[in-house]
XYZ file of C-alpha atoms in Angstrom:
418
model
C 0.000 0.000 0.000
C 1.607 3.236 -1.143
C 5.327 3.934 -0.914
C 7.866 1.438 0.391
C 8.014 1.834 4.173
C 11.702 0.917 4.203
C 12.552 4.164 2.419
C 10.637 6.400 4.835
C 12.074 7.880 8.062
C 11.174 6.191 11.345
C 10.482 7.740 14.726
C 13.427 6.609 16.835
C 11.813 7.208 20.229
C 10.294 4.897 22.817
C 6.980 6.603 23.582
C 6.740 4.666 26.857
C 10.032 6.118 28.118
C 9.633 7.991 31.441
C 11.998 10.661 32.691
C 14.726 9.392 35.021
C 14.075 9.676 38.739
C 15.812 12.835 40.049
C 19.159 12.201 41.699
C 17.846 13.425 45.053
C 15.144 10.737 44.938
C 17.653 8.053 43.993
C 19.994 9.116 46.812
C 17.200 9.055 49.404
C 15.936 5.690 48.120
C 19.434 4.264 48.506
C 19.611 5.575 52.068
C 16.330 3.847 52.870
C 17.390 0.587 51.237
C 20.636 0.561 53.189
C 18.687 1.103 56.388
C 16.023 -1.457 55.472
C 13.341 0.911 56.810
C 10.920 0.910 53.877
C 7.663 1.012 55.839
C 5.968 4.401 56.107
C 5.928 4.300 59.927
C 8.646 3.777 62.540
C 7.537 1.520 65.375
C 10.077 3.084 67.720
C 9.091 6.582 66.593
C 9.045 8.545 63.371
C 12.602 7.674 62.408
C 11.762 8.382 58.784
C 8.933 10.582 57.591
C 9.159 10.585 53.782
C 5.484 9.727 53.292
C 4.268 12.166 55.942
C 6.229 14.991 54.338
C 5.030 14.047 50.857
C 1.387 14.056 51.998
C 1.812 17.498 53.493
C 3.517 18.813 50.364
C 1.032 17.234 47.967
C -1.987 18.659 49.801
C -0.434 22.122 49.614
C 0.416 21.690 45.923
C -3.145 20.719 44.992
C -4.829 23.157 47.373
C -6.624 20.772 49.765
C -6.377 20.571 53.558
C -5.471 16.902 53.770
C -3.813 14.119 51.810
C -3.279 10.430 52.467
C -0.804 8.583 50.218
C -1.688 5.037 49.176
C -0.419 2.297 46.907
C -2.313 3.213 43.709
C -4.694 5.686 42.141
C -7.362 2.988 42.120
C -6.911 2.480 45.851
C -7.340 6.236 46.354
C -10.645 6.145 44.432
C -11.853 3.150 46.446
C -10.896 4.917 49.659
C -12.738 8.080 48.573
C -15.942 6.086 48.062
C -15.510 4.322 51.403
C -15.224 7.572 53.363
C -18.349 8.848 51.562
C -20.200 5.886 53.124
C -20.828 3.970 49.922
C -23.158 1.080 50.714
C -23.046 -2.425 49.173
C -24.660 -2.359 45.758
C -25.155 1.410 45.787
C -25.076 3.033 42.326
C -22.158 5.321 41.442
C -22.279 7.437 38.283
C -19.143 7.484 36.104
C -18.453 8.771 32.593
C -18.029 6.086 29.938
C -14.671 7.361 28.615
C -12.261 6.282 31.323
C -9.879 3.456 32.173
C -10.915 0.089 33.545
C -9.515 0.727 37.077
C -12.172 3.429 37.572
C -15.284 1.225 37.377
C -13.045 -1.350 39.059
C -12.599 0.971 42.053
C -16.387 1.328 42.354
C -16.764 -2.454 42.460
C -13.810 -2.724 44.875
C -15.594 -0.334 47.232
C -18.785 -2.417 46.979
C -20.701 -0.128 44.655
C -22.401 -0.570 41.294
C -21.133 1.468 38.313
C -23.723 3.397 36.301
C -22.075 4.553 33.078
C -22.867 8.010 31.693
C -22.523 8.981 28.030
C -19.830 11.348 26.770
C -20.064 14.049 24.114
C -17.907 14.785 21.039
C -15.478 16.706 23.284
C -14.740 13.396 25.099
C -16.185 14.591 28.439
C -19.337 13.753 30.362
C -22.737 14.540 28.834
C -24.523 16.487 31.572
C -27.985 15.762 30.170
C -27.352 12.014 30.288
C -25.885 12.552 33.767
C -29.193 14.029 34.880
C -31.179 11.198 33.298
C -28.983 8.438 34.765
C -28.903 10.089 38.212
C -32.692 10.285 38.370
C -33.188 6.772 37.013
C -30.623 5.155 39.331
C -31.109 7.227 42.478
C -27.319 7.611 42.724
C -25.916 10.117 45.206
C -22.246 9.962 44.067
C -20.647 11.004 40.772
C -17.142 9.705 40.131
C -15.989 12.104 37.422
C -12.987 10.853 35.470
C -10.914 13.645 33.912
C -9.861 11.072 31.349
C -6.603 11.793 29.541
C -6.706 15.285 31.029
C -9.868 16.422 29.223
C -11.738 18.701 31.612
C -15.526 18.866 31.475
C -17.365 22.169 31.818
C -17.085 22.225 35.596
C -19.651 25.019 35.872
C -22.205 22.709 34.236
C -21.062 19.665 36.214
C -21.294 21.452 39.557
C -24.702 22.903 38.623
C -25.920 19.363 37.894
C -24.437 18.054 41.148
C -26.131 20.837 43.118
C -29.440 20.247 41.345
C -29.323 16.473 41.873
C -27.719 16.458 45.326
C -24.680 14.510 44.084
C -21.408 14.152 45.965
C -18.518 14.567 43.535
C -15.364 12.445 43.567
C -12.766 13.549 41.004
C -10.521 11.043 39.286
C -7.491 13.251 38.570
C -5.059 10.545 37.456
C -4.498 12.463 34.193
C -5.255 15.958 35.469
C -2.491 17.022 37.836
C -1.701 20.719 37.195
C -5.046 21.200 35.397
C -7.576 23.898 36.275
C -11.016 25.208 35.323
C -11.567 28.961 35.321
C -8.531 29.392 37.576
C -9.564 26.735 40.111
C -7.391 23.636 40.428
C -8.852 20.348 39.285
C -9.053 18.154 42.352
C -10.620 20.885 44.496
C -14.193 20.784 43.154
C -15.474 17.613 44.811
C -15.867 16.142 48.260
C -12.711 14.154 47.474
C -10.216 13.679 44.654
C -7.773 10.939 43.722
C -4.441 11.209 41.901
C -2.026 8.603 40.563
C 1.751 8.124 40.690
C 1.855 5.271 38.186
C 4.780 5.430 35.758
C 2.818 6.944 32.866
C 1.311 9.770 34.912
C 2.747 13.161 35.902
C 4.537 11.660 38.915
C 6.295 8.302 38.765
C 6.776 5.900 41.655
C 6.021 2.882 39.486
C 2.711 2.755 41.319
C 1.129 4.986 43.943
C -1.796 7.278 44.633
C -3.127 10.184 46.670
C -6.516 10.933 48.194
C -7.118 14.604 48.962
C -10.042 16.173 50.811
C -10.917 18.814 53.394
C -13.193 17.123 55.938
C -11.763 16.169 59.361
C -13.860 13.039 59.872
C -13.310 11.728 56.352
C -9.536 12.154 56.475
C -9.459 10.462 59.888
C -11.261 7.466 58.432
C -9.033 7.502 55.326
C -5.891 7.403 57.485
C -7.269 4.520 59.511
C -8.528 2.630 56.443
C -5.162 3.049 54.725
C -3.484 1.101 57.516
C -1.852 3.240 60.179
C -1.485 0.461 62.778
C -2.297 2.934 65.548
C 0.768 4.961 64.533
C -1.368 7.725 63.063
C 0.322 10.354 65.213
C 3.169 10.176 62.688
C 0.926 11.759 60.022
C 1.540 15.447 59.381
C -1.496 15.862 57.114
C -4.063 14.909 59.727
C -6.998 16.239 61.765
C -6.864 16.777 65.545
C -5.984 13.630 67.495
C -9.410 13.487 69.130
C -11.082 13.155 65.715
C -9.002 10.106 64.854
C -9.599 8.700 68.333
C -13.345 8.917 67.781
C -13.067 6.682 64.700
C -10.171 4.436 65.728
C -12.106 1.399 66.914
C -14.830 1.668 64.273
C -12.675 1.791 61.133
C -11.095 -1.294 59.509
C -7.542 -1.436 58.165
C -7.471 -2.084 54.394
C -3.633 -1.965 54.065
C -3.494 0.579 51.224
C -0.629 2.753 52.483
C 2.276 4.024 50.392
C 5.804 2.869 51.241
C 8.623 5.178 52.279
C 10.558 4.132 49.178
C 7.819 5.347 46.812
C 7.595 8.655 48.673
C 11.352 9.136 48.484
C 11.164 8.851 44.694
C 8.205 11.231 44.446
C 9.141 14.198 46.622
C 11.765 15.737 44.284
C 9.479 15.095 41.295
C 6.703 17.118 42.927
C 9.043 20.081 43.336
C 9.968 19.867 39.623
C 6.430 19.333 38.370
C 5.647 22.873 37.102
C 8.589 22.721 34.698
C 7.665 19.247 33.510
C 3.985 20.155 33.066
C 4.887 23.165 30.920
C 7.082 21.005 28.676
C 4.370 18.313 28.387
C 1.852 20.920 27.264
C 4.294 22.353 24.727
C 4.766 18.873 23.235
C 0.978 18.332 23.225
C 0.333 21.621 21.482
C 2.981 21.178 18.795
C 2.015 17.600 17.970
C -1.701 18.353 18.117
C -1.426 21.321 15.776
C 0.642 19.285 13.308
C -1.693 16.289 13.113
C -4.724 18.589 12.868
C -3.415 19.715 9.476
C -5.025 16.549 8.099
C -8.667 17.052 7.113
C -9.331 13.526 8.402
C -8.227 14.342 11.973
C -10.319 16.130 14.576
C -9.008 17.310 17.945
C -11.691 17.924 20.571
C -12.448 21.576 21.305
C -11.207 22.967 24.609
C -12.855 25.776 26.525
C -10.833 28.950 27.186
C -11.650 28.280 30.852
C -9.704 25.006 30.744
C -6.043 24.724 31.696
C -4.962 21.205 30.908
C -1.979 19.157 31.985
C -1.419 16.821 29.046
C 0.789 13.728 28.971
C -0.649 12.442 25.666
C -2.590 13.628 22.610
C -6.070 12.397 21.695
C -7.766 12.804 18.327
C -10.553 11.304 16.238
C -10.074 9.772 12.800
C -13.074 10.834 10.723
C -14.771 8.892 7.962
C -12.847 5.629 8.348
C -14.103 2.101 8.846
C -12.551 -0.217 11.415
C -10.323 -1.954 8.867
C -9.096 1.388 7.565
C -8.269 2.682 11.060
C -6.404 -0.554 11.739
C -4.473 -0.056 8.486
C -3.543 3.534 9.421
C -2.291 2.443 12.834
C -0.413 -0.540 11.410
C 1.403 1.714 8.966
C 2.266 4.170 11.753
C 3.553 1.358 13.961
C 5.775 0.122 11.115
C 7.447 3.539 11.165
C 7.961 3.556 14.935
C 4.794 5.424 15.963
C 2.513 3.281 18.157
C -1.007 4.706 18.494
C -3.667 3.459 20.876
C -7.248 3.043 19.608
C -10.285 3.079 21.883
C -12.503 1.681 19.125
C -10.611 -1.593 18.783
C -12.591 -4.810 19.077
C -10.510 -6.075 21.998
C -9.164 -4.150 24.984
C -5.419 -3.792 24.886
C -2.714 -2.038 26.911
C -4.473 0.710 28.926
C -7.158 1.051 26.238
C -10.704 -0.241 26.616
C -14.337 0.806 26.177
C -17.561 0.205 28.151
C -18.473 -2.793 25.982
C -15.392 -4.571 27.359
C -16.412 -4.158 31.010
C -18.961 -6.959 31.267
C -18.260 -7.174 34.991
C -20.094 -3.865 35.587
C -23.439 -5.429 34.654
C -26.063 -4.411 32.124
C -25.694 -0.773 31.062
C -27.628 -0.493 27.823
C -25.935 0.163 24.473
C -23.996 3.373 25.374
C -24.400 4.119 21.658
C -23.232 7.733 21.788
C -20.082 6.906 23.734
C -19.154 3.947 21.547
C -19.735 5.990 18.376
C -17.273 8.598 19.640
C -14.742 6.018 20.818
C -14.951 4.265 17.421
C -12.466 6.720 15.941
C -10.707 7.947 19.081
C -6.929 7.498 19.093
C -4.163 8.336 21.544
C -0.434 9.068 21.267
C 1.793 9.076 24.353
C 4.057 12.109 24.632
C 7.125 11.418 26.780
C 9.123 14.426 27.882
C 12.040 13.188 25.772
C 10.188 14.129 22.546
C 11.914 16.951 20.697
C 10.177 19.401 18.398
C 11.613 17.447 15.473
C 10.188 14.217 16.902
C 6.742 15.827 17.150
C 6.921 17.010 13.547
C 8.018 13.577 12.331
C 5.284 11.800 14.304
C 2.667 14.054 12.751
C 4.128 13.486 9.275
C 4.002 9.709 9.838
C 0.344 9.862 10.819
C -0.638 12.144 7.942
C 1.203 9.953 5.425
C -0.515 6.830 6.753
C -3.916 8.506 6.510
C -3.343 9.664 2.954
C -2.067 6.220 1.929
C -5.257 4.580 3.216
C -7.442 7.241 1.601
C -5.649 6.720 -1.719
C -6.120 2.967 -1.484
C -9.825 3.517 -0.868
C -10.096 5.712 -3.954
C -8.371 3.051 -6.046
C -10.799 0.349 -4.944
C -13.865 2.595 -4.908
C -14.646 1.797 -1.288
C -16.182 4.213 1.186
C -15.301 4.008 4.878
C -17.880 4.006 7.634
C -17.944 7.459 9.196
C -16.816 7.528 12.843
C -18.556 10.056 15.072
C -16.239 12.485 16.813
């Protein structure tokens, strides 16, 4: 199909490549490993306080009163639902464009996911939110800021106020993002962040729950597994609040280790620089691929400040086989692209039709029509401007090759909504 791939330039970058851990984090991790004291608490006293300091610093960075650090972003979401008194089988609303750990966290906490449609901008459809909330009787919305796309938070909060919904924000892809000057992660009763390798902060795995309520943070600390050593927390309510909950709150062993915190603290201090570079990469690559008439990037409100670590776009007017051919040609030139419309879930990419464990949800026709053409390119910080330009050229060439092949055979692709 088209020109010989062997004669065309390849992208010589690993798009899964994270930045190295800062030397200060490596040095502190080595100190901890030599001491053997990798637990977040010291039984003979707070002889190391890496996690406690990180919690304090992270809460201040986001703009919340309290933070508890746990072993994953999914654990943070589960913990958020637990401290909001989620009952067994209780419905929890969640937008249909998200990752599998998000409905998984609802099930982990004992709830029942109720999937809400998305719109062409990839974010939650507030009219379907209203319909699903009334039909299900849900009192909690778990809003996933998927891939850093921020919904109209004015409309979301108006719907939550109207429907009496408690908001939990999934901010795994939205660290450093804001809406109308207000930080994402500060709108809801609670918010969860991730420190998995492909997020803004990298501990391999890790998560943060942030909130403002004394009783809820007391329960979160106890649930996370403080072994009655909760006095070593710096991001904590008064001791009497924890004491009131101490014998009524089970230990779920979700805490973060000292080693993970040691790796994360210097990254947090460097995050503004890294976020600015990520957005510059996003903007250059996005503008270049949008030069193709067959590519659509979702519109973003002027009120939105995003914190991108990848680029999403829709391929328009292509059937499934044609999209697969575009992506295969890109991959052959060193540009792997994820596709949310693929028939099978694969590598961080899935759609509601793959989550049979959430129970009957109806067709989710609008969401699946949008996901049919939705693609995703990772943007590691190592990408240069030249890399971005080459990646865009690879994608555009693959698209035009498939379009030319269609013209030769007289075929017409199924149009993908988006």
